[in-house]
Coordinates of C-alpha atoms and ligand atoms in Angstrom, one line a residue:
M1 CA 85.0 90.9 85.3
P2 CA 81.2 90.6 85.8
E3 CA 78.6 91.5 83.1
S4 CA 78.2 95.2 82.5
G5 CA 74.8 95.0 84.0
D6 CA 76.6 94.9 87.5
P7 CA 75.0 98.0 89.2
D8 CA 78.3 98.9 91.1
L9 CA 80.4 98.7 88.1
A10 CA 78.2 99.9 85.2
V11 CA 78.9 103.7 84.7
S12 CA 76.7 106.1 83.0
Y13 CA 77.8 109.5 82.0
H14 CA 75.6 112.6 83.0
P15 CA 76.9 115.6 81.7
C16 CA 74.8 117.8 84.4
M17 CA 76.3 115.7 87.2
A18 CA 79.4 116.7 89.1
F19 CA 82.4 115.4 87.2
P20 CA 83.9 113.0 87.9
E21 CA 81.0 111.0 89.0
N22 CA 83.0 107.8 89.2
I23 CA 86.6 106.6 89.4
H24 CA 88.2 103.3 89.0
L25 CA 91.5 103.1 91.0
F26 CA 93.7 100.0 90.2
C27 CA 96.3 98.7 92.7
R28 CA 98.9 96.0 92.5
V29 CA 100.7 95.1 95.6
V30 CA 104.3 95.0 94.3
D31 CA 105.7 94.5 98.0
N32 CA 105.3 95.8 101.4
F33 CA 102.2 98.0 102.2
G34 CA 102.9 101.3 100.5
D35 CA 101.0 100.5 97.3
I36 CA 97.7 99.4 99.0
G37 CA 98.3 102.1 101.8
V38 CA 98.5 105.1 99.5
C39 CA 95.5 103.7 97.2
W40 CA 93.2 103.0 100.3
R41 CA 93.8 106.4 101.7
L42 CA 93.2 108.2 98.4
A43 CA 90.1 106.0 97.6
R44 CA 88.5 106.9 101.0
Q45 CA 89.4 110.7 100.8
L46 CA 88.0 110.7 97.3
V47 CA 84.6 109.6 98.7
A48 CA 84.6 111.3 101.8
D49 CA 85.8 114.7 100.7
H50 CA 84.8 114.9 97.1
Q51 CA 81.8 112.5 97.1
T52 CA 83.1 110.8 94.2
G53 CA 82.3 107.0 93.7
V54 CA 85.2 105.0 93.8
T55 CA 86.0 101.3 92.9
L56 CA 89.3 100.2 94.1
W57 CA 90.7 97.1 92.2
V58 CA 93.3 95.2 94.3
D59 CA 95.2 92.4 93.6
D60 CA 96.2 91.4 97.0
L61 CA 93.4 91.5 99.6
A62 CA 95.5 89.8 102.2
S63 CA 97.8 92.7 102.4
F64 CA 95.0 94.9 102.2
Q65 CA 93.5 93.3 105.4
K66 CA 96.7 94.1 107.3
I67 CA 95.9 97.7 107.2
C68 CA 92.2 97.6 107.2
S69 CA 90.9 94.7 109.2
G70 CA 87.5 94.9 107.9
I71 CA 88.6 93.6 104.5
D72 CA 87.4 90.2 103.6
P73 CA 90.5 88.6 101.5
Q74 CA 88.1 86.2 100.0
A75 CA 85.4 88.6 98.7
V76 CA 85.2 89.1 95.1
Q77 CA 83.4 92.4 95.8
Q78 CA 82.8 94.3 99.1
R79 CA 82.1 97.7 100.5
Q80 CA 84.5 99.4 103.0
E81 CA 83.7 103.0 104.1
G82 CA 81.9 103.8 101.0
V83 CA 84.7 102.6 98.5
V84 CA 83.7 99.5 96.5
V85 CA 86.7 97.0 96.7
R86 CA 86.8 94.5 94.0
R87 CA 89.4 91.8 93.8
W88 CA 91.5 92.0 90.7
D89 CA 92.7 88.7 89.3
A90 CA 93.1 86.6 86.4
S91 CA 89.2 86.3 85.9
F92 CA 89.1 90.1 85.1
G93 CA 87.2 89.3 81.8
Q94 CA 86.1 91.6 79.0
P95 CA 84.6 94.8 80.3
R96 CA 82.5 96.9 77.7
A97 CA 82.8 100.8 77.5
A98 CA 79.9 101.3 79.8
D99 CA 81.8 99.6 82.4
V100 CA 84.8 102.1 82.3
A101 CA 84.5 105.1 84.8
D102 CA 84.8 108.6 84.1
V103 CA 88.3 108.5 85.3
V104 CA 90.7 105.8 85.4
I105 CA 93.6 106.0 88.0
E106 CA 96.6 103.4 87.5
A107 CA 98.7 103.6 90.5
F108 CA 102.2 103.3 90.3
G109 CA 102.1 102.3 86.8
C110 CA 100.5 98.9 87.8
A111 CA 99.6 98.1 84.0
L112 CA 95.8 98.0 83.4
P113 CA 94.4 94.8 82.1
H114 CA 94.4 94.9 78.0
S115 CA 90.9 94.3 77.9
Y116 CA 90.0 97.3 80.2
I117 CA 92.2 99.5 78.1
A118 CA 90.5 98.4 74.9
A119 CA 87.1 99.2 76.6
M120 CA 88.4 102.7 77.6
A121 CA 89.3 103.3 73.9
A122 CA 85.6 102.6 73.0
R123 CA 84.2 104.6 75.3
S124 CA 82.6 108.0 74.5
P125 CA 83.7 110.3 76.0
K126 CA 87.0 108.9 76.8
P127 CA 87.9 108.4 80.5
V128 CA 90.4 110.5 81.9
W129 CA 93.4 108.2 82.6
I130 CA 95.9 109.1 85.2
N131 CA 99.1 107.3 86.4
L132 CA 99.5 108.1 90.0
E133 CA 103.4 108.4 90.6
Y134 CA 105.8 107.7 93.6
L135 CA 106.4 110.5 95.8
S136 CA 109.7 112.2 95.8
A137 CA 111.1 115.7 96.9
E138 CA 113.3 116.1 94.0
S139 CA 113.0 119.1 92.0
W140 CA 112.5 117.5 88.3
I141 CA 109.0 116.2 89.6
E142 CA 107.8 119.7 89.0
D143 CA 108.8 119.5 85.4
C144 CA 107.1 116.2 85.0
H145 CA 103.8 116.6 86.8
A146 CA 100.9 116.5 84.9
M147 CA 102.8 115.5 81.3
Q148 CA 101.0 113.4 79.1
S149 CA 101.8 110.5 77.0
L150 CA 99.7 109.2 73.8
Y151 CA 99.0 105.6 74.0
P152 CA 100.7 104.1 71.0
S153 CA 98.0 102.1 69.4
L154 CA 94.6 103.3 70.6
P155 CA 93.3 107.0 70.7
L156 CA 94.0 107.3 74.5
V157 CA 96.2 109.7 76.5
K158 CA 97.7 109.1 80.0
Y159 CA 98.5 111.8 82.2
F160 CA 101.3 111.6 84.9
F161 CA 100.3 112.9 88.3
F162 CA 103.3 113.3 90.8
P163 CA 102.8 113.7 94.5
G164 CA 105.3 116.3 95.9
F165 CA 106.5 118.9 98.4
S166 CA 105.6 122.1 96.3
A167 CA 102.7 123.9 94.7
R168 CA 104.1 122.9 91.5
T169 CA 103.4 119.3 92.1
G170 CA 100.2 117.1 93.0
G171 CA 100.9 117.8 96.7
L172 CA 100.6 115.4 99.7
M173 CA 97.4 113.4 100.8
R174 CA 95.9 115.3 103.7
E175 CA 92.2 114.6 104.2
N176 CA 89.8 117.3 105.2
G177 CA 90.0 118.2 109.0
L178 CA 93.2 116.0 109.6
L179 CA 95.3 118.6 111.4
E180 CA 92.4 119.7 113.4
R181 CA 91.8 116.2 114.6
R182 CA 95.4 115.7 115.3
S183 CA 95.7 118.7 117.2
A184 CA 92.7 117.9 119.3
F185 CA 94.1 114.6 120.1
Q186 CA 97.6 115.7 120.9
N187 CA 96.0 118.3 123.5
D188 CA 93.8 115.7 125.2
P189 CA 96.0 113.6 127.4
P190 CA 93.3 111.1 128.5
A191 CA 92.5 110.4 125.0
M192 CA 95.8 109.6 124.2
S193 CA 96.1 107.2 127.1
S194 CA 93.1 105.4 126.5
F195 CA 94.0 105.0 122.8
L196 CA 97.4 103.7 124.0
T197 CA 95.8 101.4 126.4
G198 CA 93.4 100.1 123.8
I199 CA 96.1 98.9 121.4
G200 CA 98.0 97.3 124.3
A201 CA 100.6 99.8 124.6
Q202 CA 102.1 100.2 128.2
V203 CA 103.9 103.5 128.6
P204 CA 106.5 103.7 131.2
M205 CA 106.4 107.2 132.8
P206 CA 108.4 109.4 132.2
A207 CA 109.8 108.0 129.1
C208 CA 110.4 109.5 125.4
R209 CA 107.9 107.6 123.4
M210 CA 109.1 106.3 119.9
S211 CA 107.4 104.2 117.1
L212 CA 109.6 102.0 114.9
F213 CA 108.7 101.2 111.4
C214 CA 111.5 100.3 109.1
Y215 CA 113.1 97.9 106.4
P216 CA 114.7 94.9 107.7
D217 CA 118.3 96.4 107.0
A218 CA 118.0 99.2 109.2
P219 CA 120.4 99.3 112.2
A220 CA 117.7 98.7 114.7
G221 CA 120.0 96.6 116.9
S222 CA 122.4 99.5 116.9
L223 CA 119.7 102.0 118.0
F224 CA 118.4 99.5 120.7
D225 CA 121.9 99.1 122.2
T226 CA 122.3 103.0 122.1
L227 CA 119.0 103.6 123.8
Q228 CA 119.8 100.9 126.2
A229 CA 122.8 102.5 127.4
D230 CA 121.2 105.9 127.8
P231 CA 120.1 106.7 131.2
R232 CA 117.1 108.8 130.0
P233 CA 114.3 106.3 129.6
S234 CA 112.7 105.3 126.2
V235 CA 109.9 103.1 125.1
C236 CA 109.9 101.9 121.5
F237 CA 106.7 100.5 120.1
V238 CA 107.3 98.2 117.1
P239 CA 104.2 96.7 115.1
Q240 CA 104.5 93.0 114.7
G241 CA 106.7 92.0 111.8
V242 CA 108.9 95.1 111.7
A243 CA 112.6 94.9 112.6
Q244 CA 112.1 91.1 113.7
E245 CA 115.6 90.0 114.2
A246 CA 116.8 93.2 116.3
V247 CA 113.4 92.9 118.4
H248 CA 113.8 89.1 119.0
T249 CA 117.6 89.8 120.2
F250 CA 116.4 92.4 122.4
L251 CA 113.3 90.8 123.9
Q252 CA 114.8 87.2 124.1
Q253 CA 111.4 85.9 123.0
P254 CA 109.6 85.6 119.7
A255 CA 108.8 89.3 118.5
E256 CA 104.8 88.8 118.8
A257 CA 102.2 91.4 119.8
G258 CA 102.2 91.8 123.4
A259 CA 105.8 90.9 123.9
R260 CA 107.9 93.3 125.9
A261 CA 111.1 93.6 127.9
T262 CA 113.0 96.4 129.4
R263 CA 116.9 96.7 129.4
G264 CA 118.6 99.5 130.7
G265 CA 117.0 102.9 129.7
L266 CA 115.0 101.0 127.0
T267 CA 111.5 99.2 127.0
V268 CA 110.8 97.6 123.5
Q269 CA 107.2 96.5 123.3
V270 CA 105.5 94.7 120.1
L271 CA 102.2 96.1 119.0
P272 CA 99.7 94.4 116.8
F273 CA 100.0 95.8 113.0
L274 CA 97.3 98.4 113.4
D275 CA 94.7 99.8 110.9
Q276 CA 95.6 103.0 109.3
P277 CA 93.7 105.3 111.4
D278 CA 95.2 103.7 114.5
Y279 CA 98.5 103.8 113.0
D280 CA 98.1 107.6 112.6
R281 CA 97.2 108.0 116.1
L282 CA 100.2 105.9 117.4
L283 CA 102.3 108.5 115.3
W284 CA 100.6 111.5 117.0
S285 CA 101.1 109.7 120.3
C286 CA 105.0 109.5 120.0
D287 CA 107.8 111.9 120.7
V288 CA 109.9 110.4 117.8
N289 CA 108.8 108.4 114.7
F290 CA 110.7 106.2 112.7
V291 CA 109.0 105.7 109.4
R292 CA 109.8 104.4 106.0
G293 CA 108.5 104.2 102.3
E294 CA 105.9 106.7 101.4
D295 CA 102.6 106.8 103.2
S296 CA 104.0 106.6 106.7
L297 CA 106.5 109.2 105.7
V298 CA 103.8 111.7 104.9
R299 CA 101.8 110.7 107.8
A300 CA 104.9 111.3 110.2
Q301 CA 105.0 114.9 108.7
W302 CA 101.0 115.5 109.7
A303 CA 102.0 113.9 113.1
A304 CA 104.3 117.1 113.5
R305 CA 106.6 115.0 115.7
P306 CA 110.3 114.7 115.0
F307 CA 111.0 111.6 112.6
V308 CA 113.7 109.7 110.9
W309 CA 112.9 108.2 107.6
H310 CA 114.0 104.9 106.3
I311 CA 113.8 105.1 102.5
Y312 CA 112.7 102.5 100.0
P313 CA 116.1 101.3 98.7
Q314 CA 116.6 101.3 95.0
E315 CA 119.0 99.9 92.6
E316 CA 122.5 101.7 92.2
A317 CA 121.8 103.5 95.5
A318 CA 119.3 106.1 93.6
H319 CA 117.5 106.2 96.8
H320 CA 120.5 108.3 98.4
V321 CA 119.5 111.4 96.0
K322 CA 115.8 111.2 96.9
L323 CA 116.7 111.1 100.7
D324 CA 119.1 114.1 100.4
A325 CA 116.3 116.0 98.4
L326 CA 113.8 115.6 101.3
L327 CA 116.6 116.5 103.9
D328 CA 117.4 119.7 101.8
R329 CA 113.7 120.7 101.9
Y330 CA 113.1 119.6 105.4
T331 CA 116.0 121.3 107.1
A332 CA 115.9 124.5 105.2
G333 CA 115.3 127.0 107.8
M334 CA 116.8 125.0 110.7
D335 CA 119.4 126.2 112.9
Q336 CA 122.7 124.6 111.9
D337 CA 123.2 122.2 114.9
T338 CA 119.4 121.0 114.6
A339 CA 120.0 120.3 110.7
Q340 CA 123.2 118.7 111.5
A341 CA 121.4 116.3 114.1
A342 CA 118.5 115.6 111.8
R343 CA 120.9 114.8 108.9
A344 CA 123.2 112.5 110.9
A345 CA 120.4 110.5 112.2
W346 CA 118.6 109.9 108.9
Q347 CA 122.1 109.4 107.3
A348 CA 123.2 106.8 109.9
W349 CA 119.8 105.1 109.7
N350 CA 119.9 104.7 106.0
R351 CA 123.5 103.6 105.6
R352 CA 123.3 101.1 108.5
S353 CA 125.7 102.9 110.5
D354 CA 126.4 103.0 114.2
M355 CA 123.4 105.0 115.8
G356 CA 125.4 105.5 119.0
K357 CA 127.5 108.0 116.9
C358 CA 124.6 110.3 116.1
W359 CA 121.9 109.7 118.9
G360 CA 123.1 112.0 121.6
Q361 CA 123.1 114.8 119.3
F362 CA 119.7 114.0 118.0
R363 CA 118.1 113.5 121.3
N364 CA 119.6 116.7 122.5
Q365 CA 117.9 118.5 119.7
L366 CA 114.4 116.8 120.3
P367 CA 112.8 120.1 121.5
R368 CA 114.0 122.2 118.7
L369 CA 113.0 119.5 116.0
A370 CA 109.6 119.4 117.7
S371 CA 109.3 123.1 117.4
H372 CA 110.5 123.0 113.8
M373 CA 108.0 120.3 113.0
A374 CA 105.2 122.6 113.7
H375 CA 106.7 125.2 111.2
W376 CA 107.4 122.7 108.6
T377 CA 103.7 121.1 108.9
E378 CA 102.2 124.8 108.6
Q379 CA 104.5 125.1 105.6
L380 CA 103.3 122.0 103.7
K381 CA 99.6 122.8 104.9
Q382 CA 99.7 125.9 102.6
Y383 CA 99.7 123.6 99.6
S384 CA 96.5 122.1 98.5
D385 CA 96.3 118.6 99.4
L386 CA 96.7 115.6 96.7
A387 CA 93.0 114.5 96.3
S388 CA 91.9 118.2 95.9
N389 CA 94.5 118.8 93.1
L390 CA 93.5 115.6 91.6
I391 CA 89.9 116.3 91.1
Q392 CA 90.9 120.1 89.9
F393 CA 93.2 118.4 87.4
I394 CA 90.5 115.7 86.2
R395 CA 88.1 118.6 85.8
K396 CA 90.4 120.7 83.8
I397 CA 91.2 117.9 81.2
G398 CA 88.0 116.0 81.4
Ligands
TRH401 O1 105.3 99.5 103.3 P1 106.1 100.4 102.8 O2 107.5 100.2 102.8 O3 105.7 100.7 101.3 C1 106.8 100.9 100.5 C2 106.8 102.4 99.8 O4 105.5 103.0 99.5 C3 107.6 102.2 98.6 O5 107.5 103.7 98.0 C4 106.9 101.5 97.5 O6 107.8 101.5 96.5 C5 107.0 100.1 98.1 O7 106.2 100.1 99.3 C6 106.4 99.0 97.2 O8 106.0 101.8 103.7 P2 104.7 103.0 103.4 O9 104.7 103.5 102.2 O10 104.9 103.7 104.8 O11 103.3 102.1 103.6 C7 103.0 101.5 104.8 C8 101.3 101.4 105.0 O12 101.1 100.7 106.0 C9 101.0 102.8 105.2 O13 99.9 103.3 104.6 C10 100.8 102.9 106.8 C11 100.1 101.4 107.1 N1 100.6 100.9 108.4 C12 99.4 100.5 109.0 O14 98.3 100.7 108.7 N2 99.6 99.8 110.1 C13 100.7 99.7 111.0 O15 100.9 99.2 112.0 C14 101.9 100.1 110.1 C15 103.3 100.0 110.8 C16 101.6 100.6 108.8

């Protein structure tokens, strides 16, 4: 960590200024893109919607660059969209109390450097310390959200902030004006076509448009076989690196951006891995989105198009409980056939089952699923968004 004279790092506390003036957000990339995906989105939103200074500490800038092409993976410090991005590596050093921000967010229990924790304890006033937790639709989240824990050996308190699907949780990330921008885009076919052309997506007409983002064990091959045999045409856009084996088998060529083949009713096309805002637009452009993990799941909901979720696998199949919890919330209020179609498709996708057994029913229900998505999105929109809830919470305890 550089000297505390570093102007981007040193933080002074001005009680008369809006609180929090400055946030340090720490992100360790465990695997995949969800850790940095969530942190990058949150950092940008705190700057853009809440005018807060944010420094994002990231231990893996190469992964970050995949979802934000402007990132220089070698830079020790850089600025992106108003966020100061710092490389978090072994040379972190010995920060002083003055280097610590008003608020310190530890994403997903990523374990802050001991030297930084010591500096937090030495700071007066103490920073607000938040652990941002993983998203779940389970009801126990409501009881644990905003709970605190005392640090064993230092005078510090850590608060647990849980994203979720109800007013008694930290909510979902939704930046200002997102739904308006999404609606405008979806109601502007020329804008959508020019976006798709710009990312190299060729759309055969008419075709059911799908995007595919899943873990390697998803039954993508079974999905492709099913869609190939379906006389109703489909096109499946797959970002490079996703479902590689199934894509390679279908294309009979390496699954590289631009590769494309049509067999029977299905066209599969590999796209480049997109920057986050373009990935959003891809979701907005498709009739069905296959998403995974946490962040793309949330974005699929704001896209308001039918979707199938591939949940991040956990030990002892604990993820099935989480999957069911979201299915219960999402299908509440659907008619029985539509709910059954959604459940069967999600379960088959997550249990590596034959997609042929559920696809016909799912596809027949697409119009109803699409109209349910409009209600579901409206319902979720009633709750305050995660960044606003976080700022409110910080002000309450700060
Ligand atoms: O990459 P993921 O599988 O991340 C997962 C989950 O977050 C999981 O909960 C966590 O425990 C694990 O990582 C470590 O899926 P997720 O959460 O959807 O994150 C992907 C990010 O990548 C998201 O921000 C969207 C972004 N993305 C792009 O920017 N461009 C793309 O082309 C694609 C496909 C994704």
